[in-house]
Amino acid sequence: MIAKRLGGAVSSGSYQRVSTLDQALAALASGCTILAGGTDYYPARVGRALDDELVDITALAELRGIAEEETHWRIGATTTWSELIATDLPPLFDGVRLAAREVGGMQIQNAGTLGGNLCNASPAADGVPPLLALDADVELCASSGSRRRLPLAEFVVGNRRTARAPDELLTAILVPKPQGRASGHFLKLGARRYLVISIVMVGTLLDLDTSGHVLRAGVAVGASAATARRLGGLEAAMIGRKADASLADLVREEHLEPLSPIDDVRGSAAYRRDAALTLIRRSLATLGSRT
Amino acid sequence: MNLQRPEAPAVRFILNGKLSTSHMPGHTRLADVLRDEFGFTGVKIGCNAGDCGACTILLDGKQICACLTPLGQAAGKVVVTVEGLMAHGTLTRVQRAFQKHGAAQCGICTPGMLMAAVELLGHREHPTESETLDALGGVLCRCTGYRKIVEAVLDAASEVNLPALPEAGAAVGARVPKVDGIAKITGAEVFGADGIPKDALWLRAIRSPHARARFTIGDLADFRARHPRIERIIVASDIPFNGFGIYPDLKDQPVLADGEVRYRGEAVLALVGTRDAVEAVREAELPIHYEPEEPVTGIDAAMRAGRAVQAARPDNLLISGKVRRGDVEQAVASAVAVAEGVFDTSFVEHAYIEPEAGWARRVGDRIEVHATTQAPAMDLEEVANVLRIARDQVRIVPTACGGGFGGKLDVSVQPLLALAAWVTGRPVAWVYTRPESMMASTKRHPARVIVRFACDASGRLLTAESDALFDTGAYASWGPTVANRVPVHATGPYAVPNVRTTGRAYFTNAPPAGAFRGFGVPQAAIAHEAMMDSLADELAIDRLEFRRINALRVGDVTATGQRLEASAGLVACLDALAPRWQAACREVAAFNQRAQGALRRGVGIGCMWYGIGNTSMSNPSTMRVGIDRNGAVTFYNGAVDIGQGSNTILSQILADAIGIPISRIRLVMGDTDRTADAGKTSASRQTFVSGRAAEAAGLSLRAAILRFANAGEEARIEIGEGRILVEEAGHRREIDLGMLEPDANGDVVRGEGRFDPPTTPLDGDGQGIPYATYAFAAQMAVVEVDMDLGTTRVLSILAAHDVGRAINPVQVEGQIQGGIAQGLGLALMEEYLPGRTENLHDYLIPTIGDVPPIEVLMIEEREPLGPSGAKGVGEPGLVPTAPAILGAIHHATGVRPVFVPVTPDRLRAAIRERRGA
Ligand SMILES: Cc1cc2nc3c(=O)[nH]c(=O)nc-3n(C[C@H](O)[C@H](O)[C@H](O)COP(=O)(O)OP(=O)(O)OC[C@H]3O[C@@H](n4cnc5c(N)ncnc54)[C@H](O)[C@@H]3O)c2cc1C
Ligand code: FES
Ligand code: FES
């Protein structure tokens, strides 16, 4: 009524901003769509009426922030990129934090959430490769009381498709603690400096023993298949190696086998493979020589 | 529809220092709430998708996009918009710094830039440049090239004082801050979407998803019944004259398509109703039945005979133009070096941050259109023509224009708004969405330029051949202008005795290609500058020196047979660059020698010339000025300031011509009821043409005053309250303005000036005087290429421009820097693909992090015809940039780019191919 009088952009949908997890789950169960930072939601609705029934989860304190627990780190789903950048975290998170700095511009980093990035499941989501490299899990809750944990690689199943059931809320991202000294890295390739969708991006992780040999390696590539992919062959080849810049020399074209890039406005498939090789080598050289 | 939906709960927050309550639904975009409910229209909407940052505000001190934020998330928080910055009624330091440095041109991005800067300055009193770039990286600016914005933010920590306005007679040449600048930094400026009456109906166009199709519109009765608050549905047959276009004899573009669509995004039907009613319509509800047909895509398909885009043009040829001089074949035979090449460019989108917007109302028997535009007088004719009413029944009131660059020369919202307001009798508004703006509006012509240049052993050019083919899209728009301008310029700014150049424009099923900063010349320059590099390299002559040998000088004759009588400053531009060029060449060589990794550097140079004003066509401007009984001086200025600064520059010229301080001048801009036709803001003509007219108007006012006072030319004029003092050799005379009879404007003393640059028609061989004067420029770019990724980073640009006279150095620098940013985009990233890059995240324009430091060297070779010797500078900034960058890429990599934009994948492929070879 009032909106009509004002001549404003009005909508037929509904909106509630809940303050408890139970309310959020109940709203979900009744068919509502989740709204977090809105940075993926609104751009998909330019010039369209906002007619969804929305439940805004950004007021839920328990979904926010990063905590260290016994076996893992817990990143609340509505933690924003800016909050991630501002939190004091071990080098394990360097890759995710580098990714955070490259998401959109600061406005997007201040509003966009990690949970939203994963649930939106764009092939170009910058959060996915570095979190994949960390072996992250996601935690999903439903109003039925179910709470399950799923490897990120099983959660993101396709281009904008996830394994989330319609009544499930992604509550947290769980990052296992490394065995040794671990650090992560991330490189993004775009055609301009800010506000750019990745042509290809690479998240890497090295977990080293006390003598500087690789206990575990993580290498994930985004925007080169419907979902970001781990390069298992390459990861295996690094195990037991002494970490230094020469790790980059292990990278072979065959290691890209899990990728299936496409041609689009941002680049050709051939270019993506070629650039992915370069980015992986650079990232491993950086990580290897840093340790 | 859910009619039982409970009333949205109130949302309370502190808005610009005041406890405020909104009653709009919680998921309403905060930007809409702030603009529509609270009237804070300083929150700009450029995309509604997070891509442009124009809507940036502070939420609890953090910058966010108000277009992506649900109202509900503001609950209990502190919201600050640009209007909230002046809490104590005075400009903040960062606002003053923006005004001082000329950081706002059109001003549409300025509120967002300011808010991002305020967040930064809130926690870093002395930010570094890289912190500044990071903080402002989410706001796009299409006008300034960002450098003055960065300067302003870095300066904001100091006690910024605005320079005092110049005294009488000292305005020309001074760094006068924009006369309309304060409104732009406070959020007060009223752009196309900002002044819409609350009771306006809204218009929404339904556009074709197909590039080419026949269509029928079925029975709309059902649709009408379901949407009672849609008051009108307008289709082609409702339009009195369904055609528009730039040329009086070429009104080939329908306002609404009539049974056939010729490009994706062409409007087929218009809905008029309440805003929520038109927005709620899903396109699928409308019974529009398309029968798609195979579109004609690209120049090759267009040239292949057989399928016409417009039935009246079976060969798809819109127009061809040519220039012929000397005997090319004979001269080539005697040449020592010959270079040739084929260069392709893409559709480029203007990407002004303000989408097309405006509103119209019927006032008795007249129609009034308030819209963002570059050409009010042309809008007036177009509206009168479409409505089939008399010209004096139409009033166009230009709003502030949030960027144009040629794209707001063609009408957009004007004809349909006028028609809708005419038939409903209600005010009607229309604001394009970003995808709509990109789909519907004109583009830079994609070109294929086929060139061959030859020179003798000393490096003197003997021949220039250039055949430029343009994809002009579905309708004529400015295609003829491009096809005529390019052959004249296709030699480049060089003396060439034997010339054969052509320009041809072909229709395709693509968006109409129209006017875009440079009218085809930037595309042609890519080709001629590559030829200069190739010939120089072949003869082992330094690339700058090679250009210097051939540069057009005063006394030289151009390809059209025009003798340059004055103001041909290319040699001076090159000389200004020379020491820096040599140093850069050495530095680049040293860097590459040391380089171990993938980075290689290169330096390149680009030159250009540009004819100011229309090609061989009359393009007059008339300016008026009056003084009323109180002594107020009103400048009736029909030239639209689209951010380039004509309001300020013309006021400077006028003030000095009258002999009064610029602070005395009040502006009326563009209103067709109150100003004379100044011609359109295009072809870099307003400073030169309207500037001369303003000078003449000022001189005529001055003469009138002196006549009254019976004083001689040297007398000093001082305008006071209700009187004018005239002082000459110690004698003071006073004119009592109250005694004089006012005219309809209330003015008692008047001045008028008109200028039409002298040109002659071109004959069948393109011989004649197409332009009264030319701007010249040379730019140099240093780039760094990542050979393994194919990415290019421009490290610096040095630009030397012969502007005749810099009336306002700040504005001149701003025009050049802004042009350079667009040239950089043209070279490296911009490619409009219908259906694929119709928004600002898939269509990339340079961000603040992509534009390198730019240094501008102003060369002032006075043009006797221009006001105080000035020429134009609006377009020249863009023309040499892409050639300089491409030359630098070649220098760095050995690859000569033949397709722009040189995106990373294209460059990498070329590097691999070269290595493989
Ligand atoms: C200008 C711009 C630039 C951008 N740049 C980048 C970039 O560089 N890299 C990048 O990766 N992304 C980028 N993005 C995309 C976006 O900002 C991120 O993906 C962001 O992290 C999304 O988070 P959000 O909270 O805003 O999601 P929302 O828009 O709130 O939600 C996104 C989707 O996820 C669902 N959802 C959100 N949270 C949950 C949850 N906890 N449980 C279940 N479902 C949920 C929502 O229902 C919705 O479908 C950009 C966006 C814009 C507008
Ligand atoms: S309008 Fe909000 S970012 Fe463009
Ligand atoms: S001044 Fe920045 S967009 Fe015009």
mmCIF file of N, CA and C and ligand atoms in Angstrom, chain A residues 107-108 195, chain B residues 29 31 43-56 64-68 138-140 353 434 840, ligand 2:
data_model
loop_
_atom_site.group_PDB
_atom_site.id
_atom_site.type_symbol
_atom_site.label_atom_id
_atom_site.label_comp_id
_atom_site.label_asym_id
_atom_site.label_seq_id
_atom_site.Cartn_x
_atom_site.Cartn_y
_atom_site.Cartn_z
ATOM 1 N N GLN A 107 32.884 -3.254 -1.507
ATOM 2 C CA GLN A 107 31.452 -3.317 -1.168
ATOM 3 C C GLN A 107 30.973 -4.761 -1.142
ATOM 4 N N ILE A 108 31.461 -5.526 -2.110
ATOM 5 C CA ILE A 108 31.041 -6.924 -2.214
ATOM 6 C C ILE A 108 31.682 -7.713 -1.071
ATOM 7 N N LEU A 195 36.816 -6.124 -9.586
ATOM 8 C CA LEU A 195 35.477 -6.472 -10.061
ATOM 9 C C LEU A 195 35.565 -7.367 -11.282
ATOM 10 N N ARG B 29 15.266 -3.199 -2.262
ATOM 11 C CA ARG B 29 16.657 -2.746 -2.311
ATOM 12 C C ARG B 29 16.769 -1.437 -1.526
ATOM 13 N N ALA B 31 18.691 0.889 -1.916
ATOM 14 C CA ALA B 31 18.849 2.020 -2.844
ATOM 15 C C ALA B 31 17.486 2.606 -3.208
ATOM 16 N N VAL B 43 22.015 8.751 -4.060
ATOM 17 C CA VAL B 43 22.314 7.325 -4.225
ATOM 18 C C VAL B 43 21.980 6.999 -5.676
ATOM 19 N N LYS B 44 22.994 6.773 -6.496
ATOM 20 C CA LYS B 44 22.775 6.597 -7.933
ATOM 21 C C LYS B 44 22.608 5.129 -8.277
ATOM 22 N N ILE B 45 21.826 4.873 -9.292
ATOM 23 C CA ILE B 45 21.664 3.489 -9.731
ATOM 24 C C ILE B 45 22.176 3.357 -11.157
ATOM 25 N N GLY B 46 23.266 2.645 -11.294
ATOM 26 C CA GLY B 46 23.842 2.465 -12.619
ATOM 27 C C GLY B 46 23.633 1.069 -13.169
ATOM 28 N N CYS B 47 23.310 0.123 -12.288
ATOM 29 C CA CYS B 47 23.212 -1.256 -12.783
ATOM 30 C C CYS B 47 22.294 -2.141 -11.955
ATOM 31 N N ASN B 48 22.066 -1.786 -10.695
ATOM 32 C CA ASN B 48 21.272 -2.615 -9.788
ATOM 33 C C ASN B 48 21.855 -4.010 -9.632
ATOM 34 N N ALA B 49 23.132 -4.162 -9.859
ATOM 35 C CA ALA B 49 23.721 -5.500 -9.828
ATOM 36 C C ALA B 49 25.089 -5.540 -9.162
ATOM 37 N N GLY B 50 25.460 -4.474 -8.490
ATOM 38 C CA GLY B 50 26.743 -4.503 -7.783
ATOM 39 C C GLY B 50 27.942 -4.213 -8.664
ATOM 40 N N ASP B 51 27.714 -4.013 -9.951
ATOM 41 C CA ASP B 51 28.846 -3.932 -10.876
ATOM 42 C C ASP B 51 29.452 -2.543 -11.004
ATOM 43 N N CYS B 52 28.693 -1.492 -10.689
ATOM 44 C CA CYS B 52 29.209 -0.154 -10.965
ATOM 45 C C CYS B 52 29.566 0.638 -9.714
ATOM 46 N N GLY B 53 28.960 0.285 -8.591
ATOM 47 C CA GLY B 53 29.296 0.968 -7.346
ATOM 48 C C GLY B 53 28.726 2.368 -7.202
ATOM 49 N N ALA B 54 27.911 2.811 -8.155
ATOM 50 C CA ALA B 54 27.357 4.171 -8.074
ATOM 51 C C ALA B 54 26.458 4.338 -6.853
ATOM 52 N N CYS B 55 25.927 3.226 -6.353
ATOM 53 C CA CYS B 55 24.991 3.257 -5.235
ATOM 54 C C CYS B 55 25.693 3.084 -3.895
ATOM 55 N N THR B 56 27.027 3.179 -3.902
ATOM 56 C CA THR B 56 27.779 2.914 -2.670
ATOM 57 C C THR B 56 27.384 3.889 -1.555
ATOM 58 N N ILE B 64 28.976 -0.326 1.192
ATOM 59 C CA ILE B 64 28.230 -1.439 0.598
ATOM 60 C C ILE B 64 27.455 -0.891 -0.605
ATOM 61 N N CYS B 65 27.019 -1.785 -1.457
ATOM 62 C CA CYS B 65 26.162 -1.386 -2.567
ATOM 63 C C CYS B 65 24.713 -1.370 -2.078
ATOM 64 N N ALA B 66 24.108 -0.196 -2.129
ATOM 65 C CA ALA B 66 22.722 -0.101 -1.658
ATOM 66 C C ALA B 66 21.775 -0.867 -2.577
ATOM 67 N N CYS B 67 22.212 -1.166 -3.794
ATOM 68 C CA CYS B 67 21.338 -1.906 -4.708
ATOM 69 C C CYS B 67 21.335 -3.396 -4.409
ATOM 70 N N LEU B 68 22.242 -3.846 -3.544
ATOM 71 C CA LEU B 68 22.319 -5.277 -3.225
ATOM 72 C C LEU B 68 21.921 -5.531 -1.779
ATOM 73 N N GLY B 138 35.737 -0.738 -6.332
ATOM 74 C CA GLY B 138 34.393 -1.220 -6.634
ATOM 75 C C GLY B 138 33.493 -0.179 -7.276
ATOM 76 N N VAL B 139 34.028 0.991 -7.577
ATOM 77 C CA VAL B 139 33.206 2.025 -8.208
ATOM 78 C C VAL B 139 33.782 2.313 -9.597
ATOM 79 N N LEU B 140 32.932 2.217 -10.596
ATOM 80 C CA LEU B 140 33.374 2.492 -11.960
ATOM 81 C C LEU B 140 33.142 3.957 -12.301
ATOM 82 N N ILE B 353 27.719 5.564 -16.995
ATOM 83 C CA ILE B 353 27.225 4.952 -15.756
ATOM 84 C C ILE B 353 25.744 5.285 -15.542
ATOM 85 N N ARG B 434 20.119 -1.593 -16.776
ATOM 86 C CA ARG B 434 21.438 -1.667 -17.411
ATOM 87 C C ARG B 434 21.432 -2.603 -18.634
ATOM 88 N N LEU B 840 27.450 -5.071 -16.878
ATOM 89 C CA LEU B 840 28.788 -4.542 -16.589
ATOM 90 C C LEU B 840 29.679 -5.531 -15.841
HETATM 91 S S1 FES C 2 23.769 0.439 -8.914
HETATM 92 FE FE1 FES C 2 24.542 -0.616 -7.278
HETATM 93 S S2 FES C 2 26.393 -1.242 -8.014
HETATM 94 FE FE2 FES C 2 25.551 -0.362 -9.782
#
